[in-house]
Tab-separated table of C-alpha atoms in Angstrom:
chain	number	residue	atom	x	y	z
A	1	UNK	CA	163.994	130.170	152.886
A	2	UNK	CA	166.245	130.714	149.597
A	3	UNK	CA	167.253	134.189	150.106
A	4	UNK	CA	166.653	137.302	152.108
A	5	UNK	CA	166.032	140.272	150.231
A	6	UNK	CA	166.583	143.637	152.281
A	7	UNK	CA	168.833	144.818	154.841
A	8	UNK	CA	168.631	143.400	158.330
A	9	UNK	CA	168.620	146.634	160.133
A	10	UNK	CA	166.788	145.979	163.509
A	11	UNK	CA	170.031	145.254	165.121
A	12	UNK	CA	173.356	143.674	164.396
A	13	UNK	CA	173.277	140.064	163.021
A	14	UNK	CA	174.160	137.503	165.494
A	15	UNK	CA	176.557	134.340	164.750
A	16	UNK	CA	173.669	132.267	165.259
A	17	UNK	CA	171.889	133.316	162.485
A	18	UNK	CA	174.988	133.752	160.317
A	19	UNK	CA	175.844	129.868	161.058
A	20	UNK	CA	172.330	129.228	160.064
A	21	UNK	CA	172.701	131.511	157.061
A	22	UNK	CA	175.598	129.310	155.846
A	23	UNK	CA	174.158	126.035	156.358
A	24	UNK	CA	171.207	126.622	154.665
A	25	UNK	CA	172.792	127.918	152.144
A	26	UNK	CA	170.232	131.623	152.293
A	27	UNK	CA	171.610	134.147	149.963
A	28	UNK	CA	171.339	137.690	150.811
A	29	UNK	CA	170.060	141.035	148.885
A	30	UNK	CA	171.117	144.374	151.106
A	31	UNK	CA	169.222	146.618	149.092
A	32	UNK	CA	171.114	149.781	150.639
A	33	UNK	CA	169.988	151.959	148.557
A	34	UNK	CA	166.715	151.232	150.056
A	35	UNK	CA	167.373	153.207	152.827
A	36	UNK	CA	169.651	156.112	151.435
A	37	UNK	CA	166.976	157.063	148.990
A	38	UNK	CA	164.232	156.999	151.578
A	39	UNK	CA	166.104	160.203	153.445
A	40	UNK	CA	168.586	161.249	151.162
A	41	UNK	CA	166.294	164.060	148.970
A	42	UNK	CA	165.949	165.612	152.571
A	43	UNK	CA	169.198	167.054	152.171
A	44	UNK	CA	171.079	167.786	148.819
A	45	UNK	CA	173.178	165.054	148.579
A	46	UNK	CA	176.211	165.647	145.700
A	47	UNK	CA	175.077	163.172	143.087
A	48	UNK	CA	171.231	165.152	142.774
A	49	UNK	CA	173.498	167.480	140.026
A	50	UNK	CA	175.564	164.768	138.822
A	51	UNK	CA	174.614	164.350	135.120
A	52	UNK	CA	174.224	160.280	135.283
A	53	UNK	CA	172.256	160.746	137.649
A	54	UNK	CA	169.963	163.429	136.201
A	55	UNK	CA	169.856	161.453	132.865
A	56	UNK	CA	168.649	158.469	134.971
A	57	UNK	CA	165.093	160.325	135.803
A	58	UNK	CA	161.625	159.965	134.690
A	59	UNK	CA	160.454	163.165	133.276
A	60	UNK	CA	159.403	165.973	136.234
A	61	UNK	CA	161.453	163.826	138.614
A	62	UNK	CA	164.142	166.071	139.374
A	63	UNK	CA	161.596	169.005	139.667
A	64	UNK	CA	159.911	167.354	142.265
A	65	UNK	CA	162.632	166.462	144.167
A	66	UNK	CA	164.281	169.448	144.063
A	67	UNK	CA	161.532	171.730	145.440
A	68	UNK	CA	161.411	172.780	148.685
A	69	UNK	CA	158.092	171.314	149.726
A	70	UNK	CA	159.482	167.877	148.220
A	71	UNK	CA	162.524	168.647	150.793
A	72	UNK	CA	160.715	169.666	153.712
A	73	UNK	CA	158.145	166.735	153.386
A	74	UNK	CA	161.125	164.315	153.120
A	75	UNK	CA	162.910	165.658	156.780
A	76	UNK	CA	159.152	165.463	158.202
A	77	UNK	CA	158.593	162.382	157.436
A	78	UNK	CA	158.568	159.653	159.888
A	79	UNK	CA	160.304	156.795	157.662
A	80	UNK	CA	162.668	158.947	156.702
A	81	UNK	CA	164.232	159.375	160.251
A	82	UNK	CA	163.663	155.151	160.775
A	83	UNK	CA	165.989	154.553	157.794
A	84	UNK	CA	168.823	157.356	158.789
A	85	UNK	CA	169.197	155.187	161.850
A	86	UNK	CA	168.871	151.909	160.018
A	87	UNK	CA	171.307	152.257	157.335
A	88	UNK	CA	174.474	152.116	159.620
A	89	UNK	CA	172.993	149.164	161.378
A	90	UNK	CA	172.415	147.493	157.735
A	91	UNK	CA	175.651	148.661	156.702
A	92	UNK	CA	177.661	146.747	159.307
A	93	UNK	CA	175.002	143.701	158.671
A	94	UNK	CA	176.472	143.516	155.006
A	95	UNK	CA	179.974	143.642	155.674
A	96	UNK	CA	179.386	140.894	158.739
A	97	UNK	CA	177.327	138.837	156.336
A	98	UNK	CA	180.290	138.805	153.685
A	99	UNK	CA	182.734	138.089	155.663
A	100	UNK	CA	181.590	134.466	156.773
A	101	UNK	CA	181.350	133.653	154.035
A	102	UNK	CA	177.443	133.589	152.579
A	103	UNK	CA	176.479	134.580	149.161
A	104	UNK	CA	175.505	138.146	149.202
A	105	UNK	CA	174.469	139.800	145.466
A	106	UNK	CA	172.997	143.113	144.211
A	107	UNK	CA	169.278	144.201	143.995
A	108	UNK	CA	168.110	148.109	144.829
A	109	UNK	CA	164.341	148.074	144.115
A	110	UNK	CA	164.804	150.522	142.321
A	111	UNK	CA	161.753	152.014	139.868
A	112	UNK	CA	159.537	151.000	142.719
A	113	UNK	CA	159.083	154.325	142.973
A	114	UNK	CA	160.352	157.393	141.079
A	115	UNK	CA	162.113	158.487	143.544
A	116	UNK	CA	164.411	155.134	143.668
A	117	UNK	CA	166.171	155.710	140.045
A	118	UNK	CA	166.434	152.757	137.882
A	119	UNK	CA	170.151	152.804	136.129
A	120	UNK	CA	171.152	154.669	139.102
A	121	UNK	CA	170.686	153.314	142.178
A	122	UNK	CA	172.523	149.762	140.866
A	123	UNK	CA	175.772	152.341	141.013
A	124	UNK	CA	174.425	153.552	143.991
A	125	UNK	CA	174.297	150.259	145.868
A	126	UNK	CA	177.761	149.577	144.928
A	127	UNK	CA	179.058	152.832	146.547
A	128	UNK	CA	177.085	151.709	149.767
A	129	UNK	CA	178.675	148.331	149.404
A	130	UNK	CA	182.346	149.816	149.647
A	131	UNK	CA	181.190	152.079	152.179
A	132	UNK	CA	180.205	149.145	154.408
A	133	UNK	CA	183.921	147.490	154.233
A	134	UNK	CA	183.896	145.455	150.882
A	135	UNK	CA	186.673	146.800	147.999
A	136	UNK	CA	185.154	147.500	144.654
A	137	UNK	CA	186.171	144.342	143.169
A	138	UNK	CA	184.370	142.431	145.548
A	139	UNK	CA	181.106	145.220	145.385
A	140	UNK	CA	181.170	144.359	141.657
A	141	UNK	CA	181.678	140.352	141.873
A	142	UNK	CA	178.402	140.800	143.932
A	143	UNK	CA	176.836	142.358	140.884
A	144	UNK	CA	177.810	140.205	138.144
A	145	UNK	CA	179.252	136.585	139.659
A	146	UNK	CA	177.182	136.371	142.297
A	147	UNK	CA	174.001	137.733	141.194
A	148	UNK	CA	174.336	135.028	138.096
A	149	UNK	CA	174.816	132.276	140.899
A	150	UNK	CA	171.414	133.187	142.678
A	151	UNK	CA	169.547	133.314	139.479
A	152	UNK	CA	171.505	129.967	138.015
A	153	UNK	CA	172.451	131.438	135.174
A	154	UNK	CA	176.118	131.275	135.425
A	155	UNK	CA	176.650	128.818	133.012
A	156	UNK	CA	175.842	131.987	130.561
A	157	UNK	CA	176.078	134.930	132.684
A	158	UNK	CA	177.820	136.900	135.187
A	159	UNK	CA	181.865	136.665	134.407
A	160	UNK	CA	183.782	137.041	131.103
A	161	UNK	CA	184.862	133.998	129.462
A	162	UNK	CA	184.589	131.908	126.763
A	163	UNK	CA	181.217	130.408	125.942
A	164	UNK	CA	179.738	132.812	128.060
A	165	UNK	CA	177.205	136.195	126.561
A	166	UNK	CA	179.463	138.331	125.437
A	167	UNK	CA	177.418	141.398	127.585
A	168	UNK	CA	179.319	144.014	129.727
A	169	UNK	CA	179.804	147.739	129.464
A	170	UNK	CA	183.405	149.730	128.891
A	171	UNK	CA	184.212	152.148	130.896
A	172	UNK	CA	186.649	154.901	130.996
A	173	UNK	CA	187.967	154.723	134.418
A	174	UNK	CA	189.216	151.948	136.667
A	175	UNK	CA	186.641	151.000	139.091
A	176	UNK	CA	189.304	149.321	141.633
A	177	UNK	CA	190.406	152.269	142.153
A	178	UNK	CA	186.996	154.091	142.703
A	179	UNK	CA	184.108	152.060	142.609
A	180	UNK	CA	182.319	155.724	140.993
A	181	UNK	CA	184.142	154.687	138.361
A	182	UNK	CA	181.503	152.324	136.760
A	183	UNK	CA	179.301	155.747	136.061
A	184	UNK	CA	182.210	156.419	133.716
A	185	UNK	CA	180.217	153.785	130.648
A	186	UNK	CA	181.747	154.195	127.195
A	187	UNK	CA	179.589	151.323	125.847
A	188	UNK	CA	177.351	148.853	126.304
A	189	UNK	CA	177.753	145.074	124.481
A	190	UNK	CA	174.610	142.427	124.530
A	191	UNK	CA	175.403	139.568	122.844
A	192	UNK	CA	178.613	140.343	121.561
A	193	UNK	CA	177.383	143.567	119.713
A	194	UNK	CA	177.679	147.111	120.603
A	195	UNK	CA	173.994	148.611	121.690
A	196	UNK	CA	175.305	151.869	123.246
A	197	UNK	CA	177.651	154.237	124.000
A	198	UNK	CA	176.390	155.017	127.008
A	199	UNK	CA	173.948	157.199	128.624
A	200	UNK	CA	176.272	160.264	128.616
A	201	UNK	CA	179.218	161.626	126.162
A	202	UNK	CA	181.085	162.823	129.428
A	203	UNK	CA	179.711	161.345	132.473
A	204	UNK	CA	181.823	161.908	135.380
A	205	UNK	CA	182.107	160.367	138.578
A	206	UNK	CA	180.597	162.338	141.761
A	207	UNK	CA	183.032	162.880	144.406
A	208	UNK	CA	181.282	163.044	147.583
């Protein structure tokens, strides 16, 4: 086994499995998100009117997930109350994971559904990520170094330096202060030239 992709959220990992983790060198993919977007539309969590978030969605998306049916079929559901409970657990898996020391990088499955918002739930994951104990420059690192490393591409990808794609966004607001931050994109670079200014004028960060 290369990697394991999803949370471990059965119960708390065990040192025995993070020794064997290490030594055989298994990356892991948390895919938080996962879980948050499974029960969140249940509720009306603060980023469902957040602009970059809205701008993110397939067309009669936020219709559907705004009705009340949509709602009351989400709090119903079975799943839904299975991944409330497991998100702590895989929470506390991530930051326990980190910490000795094994490679841990960014995925979200997102546009698996509609519901799971491609270009959103990558900033998503990294508010998770700080939630579960890592700082934002270590939640990003996981994004960009380390992703490169599990896909050895790193000779090309994933940091800033010379020789390397020139691709990254700019954004407006420091995101070591506030990993929300990163939903603050001023432009986009591939290949050393400017494809985009972002997906909003204004985008701000959402606060809860």
């Amino acid at each position: 086994m290369d990697v394991i992709a999803h949370s471990i959220r059965d119960g708390e990992v065990d040192n025995a499995l993070l020794s064997e983790m290490k030594n055989h060198h298994v990356a892991y993919i948390p895919t938080l998100s996962l879980d948050d977007f499974a029960f969140a539309y249940g509720g009306s969590p603060a980023w469902i009117s957040d602009p970059f978030f809205r701008a993110a969605l397939d067309p009669g998306v936020l219709e559907m997930i705004t009705s009340p049916e949509y709602r009351a079929k989400t709090r119903a559901n079975k799943v839904a109350a299975l991944e409330t409970a497991a998100l702590p657990v895989a929470m506390t898996n991530l930051k326990k994971i980190y910490d000795a020391g094994i490679l841990v990088t960014l995925g979200t499955d997102s546009g698996a559904t509609p519901v799971r918002v491609q270009g959103f739930a990558e900033h998503m994951e990294l508010v998770l990520m700080v939630q579960a104990g890592l700082t934002p420059l270590q939640a990003i690192s996981v994004a960009t170094k380390n992703a490169a490393q599990l896909l050895r591409i790193a000779d090309n990808y994933g940091t800033l330096e010379p020789g390397k794609k020139a691709n990254f966004i700019v954004l407006e607001r420091d995101p070591s202060q506030d990993i929300r931050n990163t939903q603050t994109i001023r432009a986009v670079w591939k290949n050393g030239a400017r494809v985009s200014d972002g997906p909003l004028e204004s985008a701000q960060p959402t606060t809860a």
